[in-house]
Amino acid sequence: MSRKIKMPERDPEIRKRDFKQVNTGYTRDEMLKEAGRCLQCKKPTCIGGCPVEIDIPGFIKHLAGNDTARALKVLKQKNNLSAVCGRVCPQENQCEKLCILAKKGESVCIGNLERYAADVAIENSDDKMATEKNGIKVAVVGSGPAGLACSGDLLKMGYDVSVYESLHNSGGVLRYGIPEFRLPKEVLDREIDNLKKLGMRIVLNTLIGRTKTIKELFDDRYKAVFIAVGAGLPVFPGITGENLNHVYCSNEFLVRVNLMRSYDFPDYDTPVYKGKSVVVVGGGNTAMDSARTALRLGAGSVKLIYRRTEKEMPARKEEWLHAKEEGIEFITLTNPIKFIGDEKKFVKAVECVKMELGDYDDSGRRRPQEVKGSNYTIEADAVILALGLHPNPILPLLTEGLNTDSRGYIIIDDNYMTSISGVFAGGDIVGGDTVIEAMGMGKKAARAIADYLKNI
Amino acid sequence: MFKIVNKKEIGPKVRAYEIYAPEVAKSARAGQFVIFRIDDKGERVPLTVAGTNPQKGLVKIIFQEVGKSTMHLASLCEGDYIKDFVGPLGHPTEIKKYGTVVAVAGGVGTAEVLPVIKEFKEVGNKIVTIVGARCKDLIILEDELKRESDLLLFATNDGTRGVKGFVTDVLKDVVGKEKVDIVYAIGPVPMMKAVAELTRAEHIKTLVSLNPIMLDGTGMCGACRVSVGGMIKFACVDGPEFDAHSVNWEELVSRLELFKSLEKISVDKFKYNQECKCHEK
C-alpha cells in the first residue's frame, strides 16, 4: 500500500519567526497522488466520522480526476467553510480515523484534500448558487463557525439571513482565536465573502441582548433566531497572583494579536507585551496557539505547562508536534500554584508543583494529583492561561424565559430549540467544543429551523 | 460607519461629541458604556455614555485627550465618520429611591455622572453633587450639573472654586451635616479610592464606576478583570459599577499601569505624524 503524502510544511526555524502559514498545501501532483489512494469504498466508513456528513469519497473521486470545481461542489453540498475545515478540523479523530486504510496503515489525508479543493476552486470561483428566495427572515446571533454554518444552509434553502456580530469584524473564534499561521485571514475572508454572495447580511457592532433584544428581533419581523454566541468568560485558576500584570487569559492575548493586529504595533494601535520568558498554562489547541504566537512575537523562550502528560493533551497531535518543532518547551505533569510578582505587580515567576497521575476520572483520563513538597519556580515575564471558557452569560441573562443549565449553557431540545419558541441555539453556548462540532450543530439547527418555519 | 454629528469643546482638551448611532441611543441607560474604534488600525476604547437623544438617534460621549485614540478622535471634525461604535455595554445603574444621593465626580467623570444623577433625581432622590478639579478653569458642565442637583459643591486643588482641597474634604463635611443614603463616585481611580475609604468608615453604601483596561467589552477576554470581595469580576459584563468597599483598589491601580510605556510610544508617533501633516498644509 502506498504511503500517504505528507502535508508540506515550512521549516520550523523560519516559520517560527513570522505569521505565515505553517502548512503550505498540496501541489497538484501531490493532490492527485493522495486522491488516488482513496479506495472509493462501496460503504464508506469515513463519512460517519464527519460531523457535517460530507460525501468524502465523492469529492475525492473528482479530485482524482483533477476536477476541483466538481469536488468543491460536492463539498459545498454539506460544508460552506471547506477552506477552514480543511485546516482546523481534527480529522485524525474524525473521518480519517474511520478511513479503512487507517486499519491497514495510513488513512487518506482527507483534510489536506478538502483544503486543496477549497483553495484551488475558490480561485476559479464558481460557487454562486442561484436559490429562489422565500423572503422569510431569520436572525443568527454570532458570526463564528456555528453561526456561519447555519447561515449558509439557511441561505441555500432560500431564507433571508442576517447575522448579528458584537465585534467589529466577523468570523468569531475563526478570526480572533485561531492565528494567521493556521488559518490566514484571507482564507476566512474569502469564505465569508462567498456566504455574502449567497445573500448573507452581516450586522457588526451589535450586541444582541444589549443593543437589541431577542424580542426586538421578532418585532423586526424575524421569524426565527439562532443563538451562536460562543464561549465567554475565561476560566482563571483561582491562585495567588493571577491578576498580576502580564498574566493574560489566552483569549485576551490572541484577541490582541489576531483581531487587533497588535504584532504591528505601533502602526496598529493595540499594544501587546512581547514577553522574553513566556509561560503558557494548558494543553489544548488554544494553549498551542498562544505558545506559538508568543514565539512569533519574539519571545526568547516559551514554556508550556500542563498538569497531565502529552498523551492526555486535548490539542491536536499536529499542533503540539508543530509547537515542539518550533522550540516550545513542554513541561508536563506540572501545575502552577502561584504567580509571583515584582514590586510593581508585574509577574516575574511561576511557582509550580509536580504532578502524578492517579485514578481515572469522568473524562476517562487519569486524574493528576500533586506531589507533596515538589514545588519549584520558573522565571517568567509573561504568563498566558489557556484553561478554557465559561459560556457567555450576556444573552441568557438579558433574555427572559431563555433557560440555561447550572453551568450557564443554554438548554436545547432534540431540535436545537431553546425554551423560547422559535429561538434555537448551537455551538459553544450549548456546550460544543470544536469548530467542526459547532458547524455540525449549526447545520442541524438550520434544518430544524426550516422544519419549524414550514410548520408555523 | 458612525457619523460625528456634533463636536464641542467643553473644557481644556475635553470634548463632547454626538455620534449618530440610533440603536445605541434607543437602548442606552445611565451608567452604561460604549466602545469605539476610529479606523481599521484603531484600538477598541470604552467610554461611559454621557447622554442620549433617542429621537435624533444621537449618543453623547465626552472625553479628555489623554492617549493616542482620544487625541485622534479629537482631531476629527463634525461630519467625519468613525468605523465602529458598539453599545450599550455593561449593566445600567440600578436606579431607585434611596433618599439622599451624593454624587462625587472628577475629570470626565463629571460628564458621565450627569445621566446618573438625572435618573436618580427623577425617582425622587435628593441630589448633592460634589465636583473636583485642579482649578476653576477645568470645571465642565456647571450649568447642567446645577440643573440636575439640589446642591452643587466644588473642591479645587488651588482653591479657585469651592473648597481648597479634595472632594473628600467636601464629602466629609456633607456626611457630617446630613444623612447620606448612598454615594456614587466616578472619575480618576485615586479619587474613587479616597471616597471609598471615607465612606467605609462612615458605613455609607458607595458605588463606583470602574474603568479598567478593556478589549472586547463583551465578556470574552478577561482584560478588564477586577477583584471585588476577593472574587474575579469582569467590569464589562459584571460592572462597570461595583461596591466601592469591596474593590481591590491597589490591584486596579497596578493593572492600569500595564501598557503605560507602550501607550507613550503610540502617543509620540501620533503627535509626530500630526506635526508632519501641518507642515504639508
PDB file of N, CA and C in Angstrom, chain A residues 166-168 176 205-207 210-212 216 231-234 236 242-249 251-252 255-256 260 265-273 344-346 389 392-394 397, chain B residues 2 23 26-27 32 37 40-44 68 84-92 213 215-216 218-223 225 227 232 234 237 250-251 254-255 257-259 262 265-266 269:
ATOM      1  N   SER A 166     -21.164  41.078  17.608  1.00  0.00           N
ATOM      2  CA  SER A 166     -20.870  42.157  18.551  1.00  0.00           C
ATOM      3  C   SER A 166     -19.527  42.832  18.256  1.00  0.00           C
ATOM      4  N   LEU A 167     -18.577  42.088  17.707  1.00  0.00           N
ATOM      5  CA  LEU A 167     -17.262  42.677  17.419  1.00  0.00           C
ATOM      6  C   LEU A 167     -17.312  43.482  16.118  1.00  0.00           C
ATOM      7  N   HIS A 168     -16.175  44.071  15.771  1.00  0.00           N
ATOM      8  CA  HIS A 168     -16.138  44.917  14.580  1.00  0.00           C
ATOM      9  C   HIS A 168     -15.783  44.129  13.322  1.00  0.00           C
ATOM     10  N   TYR A 176     -10.715  35.844  15.819  1.00  0.00           N
ATOM     11  CA  TYR A 176      -9.984  36.352  16.989  1.00  0.00           C
ATOM     12  C   TYR A 176      -9.159  35.269  17.673  1.00  0.00           C
ATOM     13  N   ASN A 205     -20.950  45.191  15.199  1.00  0.00           N
ATOM     14  CA  ASN A 205     -21.099  46.143  16.310  1.00  0.00           C
ATOM     15  C   ASN A 205     -22.472  46.081  16.973  1.00  0.00           C
ATOM     16  N   THR A 206     -23.049  44.919  17.019  1.00  0.00           N
ATOM     17  CA  THR A 206     -24.378  44.795  17.597  1.00  0.00           C
ATOM     18  C   THR A 206     -24.395  43.662  18.608  1.00  0.00           C
ATOM     19  N   LEU A 207     -24.490  44.008  19.861  1.00  0.00           N
ATOM     20  CA  LEU A 207     -24.501  43.007  20.915  1.00  0.00           C
ATOM     21  C   LEU A 207     -25.956  42.669  21.232  1.00  0.00           C
ATOM     22  N   ARG A 210     -28.071  43.556  24.464  1.00  0.00           N
ATOM     23  CA  ARG A 210     -27.866  44.942  24.891  1.00  0.00           C
ATOM     24  C   ARG A 210     -28.295  45.945  23.809  1.00  0.00           C
ATOM     25  N   THR A 211     -27.720  45.833  22.611  1.00  0.00           N
ATOM     26  CA  THR A 211     -28.079  46.784  21.560  1.00  0.00           C
ATOM     27  C   THR A 211     -29.528  46.568  21.143  1.00  0.00           C
ATOM     28  N   LYS A 212     -29.895  45.305  21.045  1.00  0.00           N
ATOM     29  CA  LYS A 212     -31.226  44.891  20.619  1.00  0.00           C
ATOM     30  C   LYS A 212     -31.515  43.608  21.371  1.00  0.00           C
ATOM     31  N   GLU A 216     -36.930  42.152  20.341  1.00  0.00           N
ATOM     32  CA  GLU A 216     -36.912  43.183  19.299  1.00  0.00           C
ATOM     33  C   GLU A 216     -36.608  42.597  17.918  1.00  0.00           C
ATOM     34  N   ALA A 231     -18.363  30.932  23.365  1.00  0.00           N
ATOM     35  CA  ALA A 231     -17.911  30.904  24.747  1.00  0.00           C
ATOM     36  C   ALA A 231     -17.660  32.323  25.226  1.00  0.00           C
ATOM     37  N   GLY A 232     -17.625  32.469  26.536  1.00  0.00           N
ATOM     38  CA  GLY A 232     -17.426  33.797  27.094  1.00  0.00           C
ATOM     39  C   GLY A 232     -16.365  33.801  28.156  1.00  0.00           C
ATOM     40  N   LEU A 233     -16.761  34.237  29.311  1.00  0.00           N
ATOM     41  CA  LEU A 233     -15.844  34.476  30.411  1.00  0.00           C
ATOM     42  C   LEU A 233     -14.749  33.427  30.591  1.00  0.00           C
ATOM     43  N   PRO A 234     -13.491  33.873  30.565  1.00  0.00           N
ATOM     44  CA  PRO A 234     -12.388  32.936  30.712  1.00  0.00           C
ATOM     45  C   PRO A 234     -12.299  32.337  32.120  1.00  0.00           C
ATOM     46  N   PHE A 236     -10.176  31.281  35.241  1.00  0.00           N
ATOM     47  CA  PHE A 236      -8.903  31.561  35.907  1.00  0.00           C
ATOM     48  C   PHE A 236      -8.690  30.495  36.980  1.00  0.00           C
ATOM     49  N   GLU A 242      -2.873  35.722  40.135  1.00  0.00           N
ATOM     50  CA  GLU A 242      -3.417  35.554  38.777  1.00  0.00           C
ATOM     51  C   GLU A 242      -3.840  36.872  38.128  1.00  0.00           C
ATOM     52  N   ASN A 243      -3.924  37.934  38.924  1.00  0.00           N
ATOM     53  CA  ASN A 243      -4.257  39.236  38.339  1.00  0.00           C
ATOM     54  C   ASN A 243      -3.046  40.160  38.237  1.00  0.00           C
ATOM     55  N   LEU A 244      -1.852  39.594  38.386  1.00  0.00           N
ATOM     56  CA  LEU A 244      -0.648  40.405  38.187  1.00  0.00           C
ATOM     57  C   LEU A 244      -0.590  40.870  36.738  1.00  0.00           C
ATOM     58  N   ASN A 245       0.156  41.947  36.515  1.00  0.00           N
ATOM     59  CA  ASN A 245       0.308  42.404  35.137  1.00  0.00           C
ATOM     60  C   ASN A 245       1.097  41.386  34.331  1.00  0.00           C
ATOM     61  N   HIS A 246       0.730  41.295  33.067  1.00  0.00           N
ATOM     62  CA  HIS A 246       1.301  40.324  32.124  1.00  0.00           C
ATOM     63  C   HIS A 246       0.925  38.889  32.451  1.00  0.00           C
ATOM     64  N   VAL A 247      -0.116  38.716  33.257  1.00  0.00           N
ATOM     65  CA  VAL A 247      -0.773  37.409  33.325  1.00  0.00           C
ATOM     66  C   VAL A 247      -2.049  37.573  32.494  1.00  0.00           C
ATOM     67  N   TYR A 248      -2.085  36.875  31.375  1.00  0.00           N
ATOM     68  CA  TYR A 248      -3.198  37.039  30.445  1.00  0.00           C
ATOM     69  C   TYR A 248      -4.001  35.756  30.334  1.00  0.00           C
ATOM     70  N   CYS A 249      -5.262  35.931  30.022  1.00  0.00           N
ATOM     71  CA  CYS A 249      -6.040  34.799  29.557  1.00  0.00           C
ATOM     72  C   CYS A 249      -5.698  34.655  28.073  1.00  0.00           C
ATOM     73  N   ASN A 251      -7.456  34.156  25.599  1.00  0.00           N
ATOM     74  CA  ASN A 251      -8.358  34.919  24.733  1.00  0.00           C
ATOM     75  C   ASN A 251      -7.901  36.361  24.579  1.00  0.00           C
ATOM     76  N   GLU A 252      -7.472  36.961  25.695  1.00  0.00           N
ATOM     77  CA  GLU A 252      -7.006  38.350  25.590  1.00  0.00           C
ATOM     78  C   GLU A 252      -5.769  38.420  24.695  1.00  0.00           C
ATOM     79  N   VAL A 255      -6.796  37.697  21.078  1.00  0.00           N
ATOM     80  CA  VAL A 255      -7.602  38.783  20.507  1.00  0.00           C
ATOM     81  C   VAL A 255      -6.701  39.967  20.162  1.00  0.00           C
ATOM     82  N   ARG A 256      -5.785  40.277  21.066  1.00  0.00           N
ATOM     83  CA  ARG A 256      -4.857  41.385  20.784  1.00  0.00           C
ATOM     84  C   ARG A 256      -4.100  41.135  19.479  1.00  0.00           C
ATOM     85  N   MET A 260      -6.805  42.388  16.680  1.00  0.00           N
ATOM     86  CA  MET A 260      -6.379  43.788  16.725  1.00  0.00           C
ATOM     87  C   MET A 260      -5.020  44.021  16.054  1.00  0.00           C
ATOM     88  N   PHE A 265       1.991  46.775  16.138  1.00  0.00           N
ATOM     89  CA  PHE A 265       2.065  47.972  16.972  1.00  0.00           C
ATOM     90  C   PHE A 265       3.432  48.619  16.751  1.00  0.00           C
ATOM     91  N   PRO A 266       3.577  49.937  16.655  1.00  0.00           N
ATOM     92  CA  PRO A 266       2.530  50.957  16.846  1.00  0.00           C
ATOM     93  C   PRO A 266       1.807  51.373  15.560  1.00  0.00           C
ATOM     94  N   ASP A 267       2.068  50.679  14.441  1.00  0.00           N
ATOM     95  CA  ASP A 267       1.305  51.026  13.237  1.00  0.00           C
ATOM     96  C   ASP A 267      -0.179  50.771  13.513  1.00  0.00           C
ATOM     97  N   TYR A 268      -0.458  49.669  14.183  1.00  0.00           N
ATOM     98  CA  TYR A 268      -1.806  49.422  14.703  1.00  0.00           C
ATOM     99  C   TYR A 268      -1.803  49.845  16.169  1.00  0.00           C
ATOM    100  N   ASP A 269      -2.939  50.329  16.648  1.00  0.00           N
ATOM    101  CA  ASP A 269      -2.945  50.989  17.962  1.00  0.00           C
ATOM    102  C   ASP A 269      -2.901  50.066  19.173  1.00  0.00           C
ATOM    103  N   THR A 270      -3.353  48.830  19.027  1.00  0.00           N
ATOM    104  CA  THR A 270      -3.492  47.973  20.204  1.00  0.00           C
ATOM    105  C   THR A 270      -2.148  47.355  20.584  1.00  0.00           C
ATOM    106  N   PRO A 271      -1.715  47.571  21.815  1.00  0.00           N
ATOM    107  CA  PRO A 271      -0.421  47.006  22.217  1.00  0.00           C
ATOM    108  C   PRO A 271      -0.534  45.565  22.684  1.00  0.00           C
ATOM    109  N   VAL A 272       0.571  44.880  22.665  1.00  0.00           N
ATOM    110  CA  VAL A 272       0.657  43.565  23.291  1.00  0.00           C
ATOM    111  C   VAL A 272       2.056  43.486  23.884  1.00  0.00           C
ATOM    112  N   TYR A 273       2.189  42.749  24.964  1.00  0.00           N
ATOM    113  CA  TYR A 273       3.504  42.605  25.563  1.00  0.00           C
ATOM    114  C   TYR A 273       4.215  41.425  24.922  1.00  0.00           C
ATOM    115  N   LYS A 344       6.334  46.146  41.395  1.00  0.00           N
ATOM    116  CA  LYS A 344       5.316  46.910  40.649  1.00  0.00           C
ATOM    117  C   LYS A 344       4.155  46.040  40.200  1.00  0.00           C
ATOM    118  N   LYS A 345       4.081  44.846  40.721  1.00  0.00           N
ATOM    119  CA  LYS A 345       2.978  43.921  40.418  1.00  0.00           C
ATOM    120  C   LYS A 345       3.008  43.400  38.984  1.00  0.00           C
ATOM    121  N   PHE A 346       4.205  43.264  38.450  1.00  0.00           N
ATOM    122  CA  PHE A 346       4.346  42.570  37.174  1.00  0.00           C
ATOM    123  C   PHE A 346       4.869  41.168  37.480  1.00  0.00           C
ATOM    124  N   LEU A 389     -13.108  28.245  28.844  1.00  0.00           N
ATOM    125  CA  LEU A 389     -14.019  29.380  28.975  1.00  0.00           C
ATOM    126  C   LEU A 389     -15.365  28.919  29.485  1.00  0.00           C
ATOM    127  N   ASN A 392     -20.855  32.359  27.482  1.00  0.00           N
ATOM    128  CA  ASN A 392     -21.072  33.799  27.597  1.00  0.00           C
ATOM    129  C   ASN A 392     -22.418  34.078  28.270  1.00  0.00           C
ATOM    130  N   PRO A 393     -22.414  34.841  29.368  1.00  0.00           N
ATOM    131  CA  PRO A 393     -23.632  34.994  30.163  1.00  0.00           C
ATOM    132  C   PRO A 393     -24.591  36.083  29.678  1.00  0.00           C
ATOM    133  N   ILE A 394     -24.139  36.954  28.761  1.00  0.00           N
ATOM    134  CA  ILE A 394     -24.906  38.171  28.487  1.00  0.00           C
ATOM    135  C   ILE A 394     -26.311  37.891  27.958  1.00  0.00           C
ATOM    136  N   LEU A 397     -28.776  36.103  30.306  1.00  0.00           N
ATOM    137  CA  LEU A 397     -29.123  36.999  31.399  1.00  0.00           C
ATOM    138  C   LEU A 397     -30.173  38.024  30.991  1.00  0.00           C
TER     139      LEU A 397
ATOM    140  N   PHE B   2     -20.045  55.450  11.635  1.00  0.00           N
ATOM    141  CA  PHE B   2     -20.849  56.238  12.562  1.00  0.00           C
ATOM    142  C   PHE B   2     -20.432  57.705  12.469  1.00  0.00           C
ATOM    143  N   GLU B  23     -29.531  52.841  17.252  1.00  0.00           N
ATOM    144  CA  GLU B  23     -29.870  51.685  18.084  1.00  0.00           C
ATOM    145  C   GLU B  23     -29.255  51.788  19.471  1.00  0.00           C
ATOM    146  N   LYS B  26     -31.231  54.361  21.436  1.00  0.00           N
ATOM    147  CA  LYS B  26     -32.519  53.860  21.899  1.00  0.00           C
ATOM    148  C   LYS B  26     -32.358  52.983  23.146  1.00  0.00           C
ATOM    149  N   SER B  27     -31.280  52.230  23.215  1.00  0.00           N
ATOM    150  CA  SER B  27     -31.137  51.229  24.279  1.00  0.00           C
ATOM    151  C   SER B  27     -30.333  51.694  25.490  1.00  0.00           C
ATOM    152  N   GLN B  32     -24.167  52.962  31.613  1.00  0.00           N
ATOM    153  CA  GLN B  32     -23.606  52.037  30.622  1.00  0.00           C
ATOM    154  C   GLN B  32     -22.507  52.708  29.802  1.00  0.00           C
ATOM    155  N   ARG B  37     -14.064  52.540  17.891  1.00  0.00           N
ATOM    156  CA  ARG B  37     -12.806  52.275  17.197  1.00  0.00           C
ATOM    157  C   ARG B  37     -12.804  53.193  15.995  1.00  0.00           C
ATOM    158  N   ASP B  40      -9.520  51.196  10.812  1.00  0.00           N
ATOM    159  CA  ASP B  40      -9.072  49.807  10.769  1.00  0.00           C
ATOM    160  C   ASP B  40      -7.846  49.523  11.634  1.00  0.00           C
ATOM    161  N   LYS B  41      -7.070  50.545  11.894  1.00  0.00           N
ATOM    162  CA  LYS B  41      -5.886  50.330  12.716  1.00  0.00           C
ATOM    163  C   LYS B  41      -6.129  50.680  14.185  1.00  0.00           C
ATOM    164  N   GLY B  42      -7.318  51.151  14.458  1.00  0.00           N
ATOM    165  CA  GLY B  42      -7.605  51.680  15.789  1.00  0.00           C
ATOM    166  C   GLY B  42      -7.759  50.616  16.857  1.00  0.00           C
ATOM    167  N   GLU B  43      -7.658  51.060  18.108  1.00  0.00           N
ATOM    168  CA  GLU B  43      -7.916  50.161  19.232  1.00  0.00           C
ATOM    169  C   GLU B  43      -9.362  50.348  19.670  1.00  0.00           C
ATOM    170  N   ARG B  44      -9.845  49.406  20.450  1.00  0.00           N
ATOM    171  CA  ARG B  44     -11.205  49.491  20.983  1.00  0.00           C
ATOM    172  C   ARG B  44     -11.137  50.258  22.299  1.00  0.00           C
ATOM    173  N   LYS B  68      -3.507  58.173  22.669  1.00  0.00           N
ATOM    174  CA  LYS B  68      -3.484  58.278  21.216  1.00  0.00           C
ATOM    175  C   LYS B  68      -4.891  58.308  20.621  1.00  0.00           C
ATOM    176  N   ASP B  84     -16.256  52.135  14.053  1.00  0.00           N
ATOM    177  CA  ASP B  84     -17.052  51.254  14.911  1.00  0.00           C
ATOM    178  C   ASP B  84     -17.527  51.962  16.173  1.00  0.00           C
ATOM    179  N   PHE B  85     -18.724  51.565  16.598  1.00  0.00           N
ATOM    180  CA  PHE B  85     -19.321  52.164  17.790  1.00  0.00           C
ATOM    181  C   PHE B  85     -20.330  51.152  18.295  1.00  0.00           C
ATOM    182  N   VAL B  86     -20.006  50.479  19.382  1.00  0.00           N
ATOM    183  CA  VAL B  86     -20.892  49.417  19.857  1.00  0.00           C
ATOM    184  C   VAL B  86     -21.352  49.686  21.284  1.00  0.00           C
ATOM    185  N   GLY B  87     -22.584  49.343  21.535  1.00  0.00           N
ATOM    186  CA  GLY B  87     -23.112  49.528  22.868  1.00  0.00           C
ATOM    187  C   GLY B  87     -24.617  49.366  22.878  1.00  0.00           C
ATOM    188  N   PRO B  88     -25.287  49.624  23.951  1.00  0.00           N
ATOM    189  CA  PRO B  88     -24.662  49.949  25.235  1.00  0.00           C
ATOM    190  C   PRO B  88     -24.097  48.684  25.883  1.00  0.00           C
ATOM    191  N   LEU B  89     -23.007  48.835  26.612  1.00  0.00           N
ATOM    192  CA  LEU B  89     -22.375  47.693  27.253  1.00  0.00           C
ATOM    193  C   LEU B  89     -22.430  47.861  28.768  1.00  0.00           C
ATOM    194  N   GLY B  90     -22.347  46.758  29.454  1.00  0.00           N
ATOM    195  CA  GLY B  90     -22.382  46.778  30.919  1.00  0.00           C
ATOM    196  C   GLY B  90     -23.792  46.958  31.459  1.00  0.00           C
ATOM    197  N   HIS B  91     -23.909  46.770  32.772  1.00  0.00           N
ATOM    198  CA  HIS B  91     -25.213  46.942  33.424  1.00  0.00           C
ATOM    199  C   HIS B  91     -25.527  48.420  33.588  1.00  0.00           C
ATOM    200  N   PRO B  92     -26.782  48.796  33.410  1.00  0.00           N
ATOM    201  CA  PRO B  92     -27.157  50.175  33.744  1.00  0.00           C
ATOM    202  C   PRO B  92     -27.118  50.362  35.267  1.00  0.00           C
ATOM    203  N   ILE B 213      -8.563  48.529  31.939  1.00  0.00           N
ATOM    204  CA  ILE B 213      -8.219  48.281  30.539  1.00  0.00           C
ATOM    205  C   ILE B 213      -9.209  47.264  29.988  1.00  0.00           C
ATOM    206  N   LEU B 215     -10.894  45.243  26.328  1.00  0.00           N
ATOM    207  CA  LEU B 215     -10.575  44.902  24.946  1.00  0.00           C
ATOM    208  C   LEU B 215     -11.864  44.661  24.150  1.00  0.00           C
ATOM    209  N   ASP B 216     -12.473  43.517  24.339  1.00  0.00           N
ATOM    210  CA  ASP B 216     -13.687  43.269  23.544  1.00  0.00           C
ATOM    211  C   ASP B 216     -14.926  43.877  24.199  1.00  0.00           C
ATOM    212  N   THR B 218     -17.235  42.442  25.841  1.00  0.00           N
ATOM    213  CA  THR B 218     -18.420  41.592  25.803  1.00  0.00           C
ATOM    214  C   THR B 218     -18.237  40.315  26.617  1.00  0.00           C
ATOM    215  N   GLY B 219     -17.265  40.332  27.536  1.00  0.00           N
ATOM    216  CA  GLY B 219     -17.124  39.181  28.433  1.00  0.00           C
ATOM    217  C   GLY B 219     -16.344  38.032  27.861  1.00  0.00           C
ATOM    218  N   MET B 220     -15.377  38.333  27.042  1.00  0.00           N
ATOM    219  CA  MET B 220     -14.678  37.262  26.358  1.00  0.00           C
ATOM    220  C   MET B 220     -13.211  37.150  26.748  1.00  0.00           C
ATOM    221  N   CYS B 221     -12.576  38.280  27.042  1.00  0.00           N
ATOM    222  CA  CYS B 221     -11.110  38.223  27.107  1.00  0.00           C
ATOM    223  C   CYS B 221     -10.532  38.313  28.508  1.00  0.00           C
ATOM    224  N   GLY B 222     -11.262  38.817  29.458  1.00  0.00           N
ATOM    225  CA  GLY B 222     -10.729  38.858  30.818  1.00  0.00           C
ATOM    226  C   GLY B 222      -9.770  40.003  31.103  1.00  0.00           C
ATOM    227  N   ALA B 223      -9.554  40.894  30.130  1.00  0.00           N
ATOM    228  CA  ALA B 223      -8.626  42.005  30.345  1.00  0.00           C
ATOM    229  C   ALA B 223      -9.113  42.928  31.455  1.00  0.00           C
ATOM    230  N   ARG B 225     -10.659  42.391  34.187  1.00  0.00           N
ATOM    231  CA  ARG B 225     -10.992  41.768  35.460  1.00  0.00           C
ATOM    232  C   ARG B 225     -10.524  42.612  36.639  1.00  0.00           C
ATOM    233  N   SER B 227     -10.717  42.574  41.137  1.00  0.00           N
ATOM    234  CA  SER B 227     -11.068  41.769  42.302  1.00  0.00           C
ATOM    235  C   SER B 227     -12.071  42.542  43.140  1.00  0.00           C
ATOM    236  N   ILE B 232     -12.935  37.318  41.246  1.00  0.00           N
ATOM    237  CA  ILE B 232     -12.703  37.983  39.963  1.00  0.00           C
ATOM    238  C   ILE B 232     -14.044  38.405  39.381  1.00  0.00           C
ATOM    239  N   PHE B 234     -15.684  40.773  36.021  1.00  0.00           N
ATOM    240  CA  PHE B 234     -15.332  41.368  34.744  1.00  0.00           C
ATOM    241  C   PHE B 234     -16.120  42.660  34.600  1.00  0.00           C
ATOM    242  N   VAL B 237     -18.994  42.862  31.854  1.00  0.00           N
ATOM    243  CA  VAL B 237     -20.299  42.195  31.990  1.00  0.00           C
ATOM    244  C   VAL B 237     -20.851  42.215  33.413  1.00  0.00           C
ATOM    245  N   GLU B 250      -5.777  48.595  45.102  1.00  0.00           N
ATOM    246  CA  GLU B 250      -4.340  48.514  44.838  1.00  0.00           C
ATOM    247  C   GLU B 250      -4.106  47.741  43.533  1.00  0.00           C
ATOM    248  N   GLU B 251      -4.855  46.657  43.397  1.00  0.00           N
ATOM    249  CA  GLU B 251      -4.710  45.840  42.187  1.00  0.00           C
ATOM    250  C   GLU B 251      -5.180  46.606  40.945  1.00  0.00           C
ATOM    251  N   SER B 254      -2.531  49.051  39.892  1.00  0.00           N
ATOM    252  CA  SER B 254      -1.370  48.449  39.237  1.00  0.00           C
ATOM    253  C   SER B 254      -1.738  47.912  37.857  1.00  0.00           C
ATOM    254  N   ARG B 255      -2.951  47.389  37.715  1.00  0.00           N
ATOM    255  CA  ARG B 255      -3.342  46.856  36.399  1.00  0.00           C
ATOM    256  C   ARG B 255      -3.498  47.966  35.353  1.00  0.00           C
ATOM    257  N   GLU B 257      -1.506  50.284  35.027  1.00  0.00           N
ATOM    258  CA  GLU B 257      -0.146  50.645  34.606  1.00  0.00           C
ATOM    259  C   GLU B 257       0.374  49.747  33.482  1.00  0.00           C
ATOM    260  N   LEU B 258      -0.396  48.716  33.143  1.00  0.00           N
ATOM    261  CA  LEU B 258       0.073  47.645  32.271  1.00  0.00           C
ATOM    262  C   LEU B 258       0.811  48.109  31.017  1.00  0.00           C
ATOM    263  N   PHE B 259       0.212  49.007  30.272  1.00  0.00           N
ATOM    264  CA  PHE B 259       0.794  49.356  28.974  1.00  0.00           C
ATOM    265  C   PHE B 259       1.296  50.792  28.924  1.00  0.00           C
ATOM    266  N   LEU B 262       4.122  51.483  26.443  1.00  0.00           N
ATOM    267  CA  LEU B 262       3.719  51.314  25.041  1.00  0.00           C
ATOM    268  C   LEU B 262       2.756  52.422  24.620  1.00  0.00           C
ATOM    269  N   ILE B 265       4.634  55.381  23.407  1.00  0.00           N
ATOM    270  CA  ILE B 265       5.143  55.215  22.038  1.00  0.00           C
ATOM    271  C   ILE B 265       4.052  55.598  21.039  1.00  0.00           C
ATOM    272  N   SER B 266       2.860  55.119  21.315  1.00  0.00           N
ATOM    273  CA  SER B 266       1.723  55.370  20.433  1.00  0.00           C
ATOM    274  C   SER B 266       1.405  56.861  20.351  1.00  0.00           C
ATOM    275  N   LYS B 269       4.164  58.809  18.440  1.00  0.00           N
ATOM    276  CA  LYS B 269       4.061  58.572  16.997  1.00  0.00           C
ATOM    277  C   LYS B 269       2.921  59.414  16.409  1.00  0.00           C
TER     278      LYS B 269
END
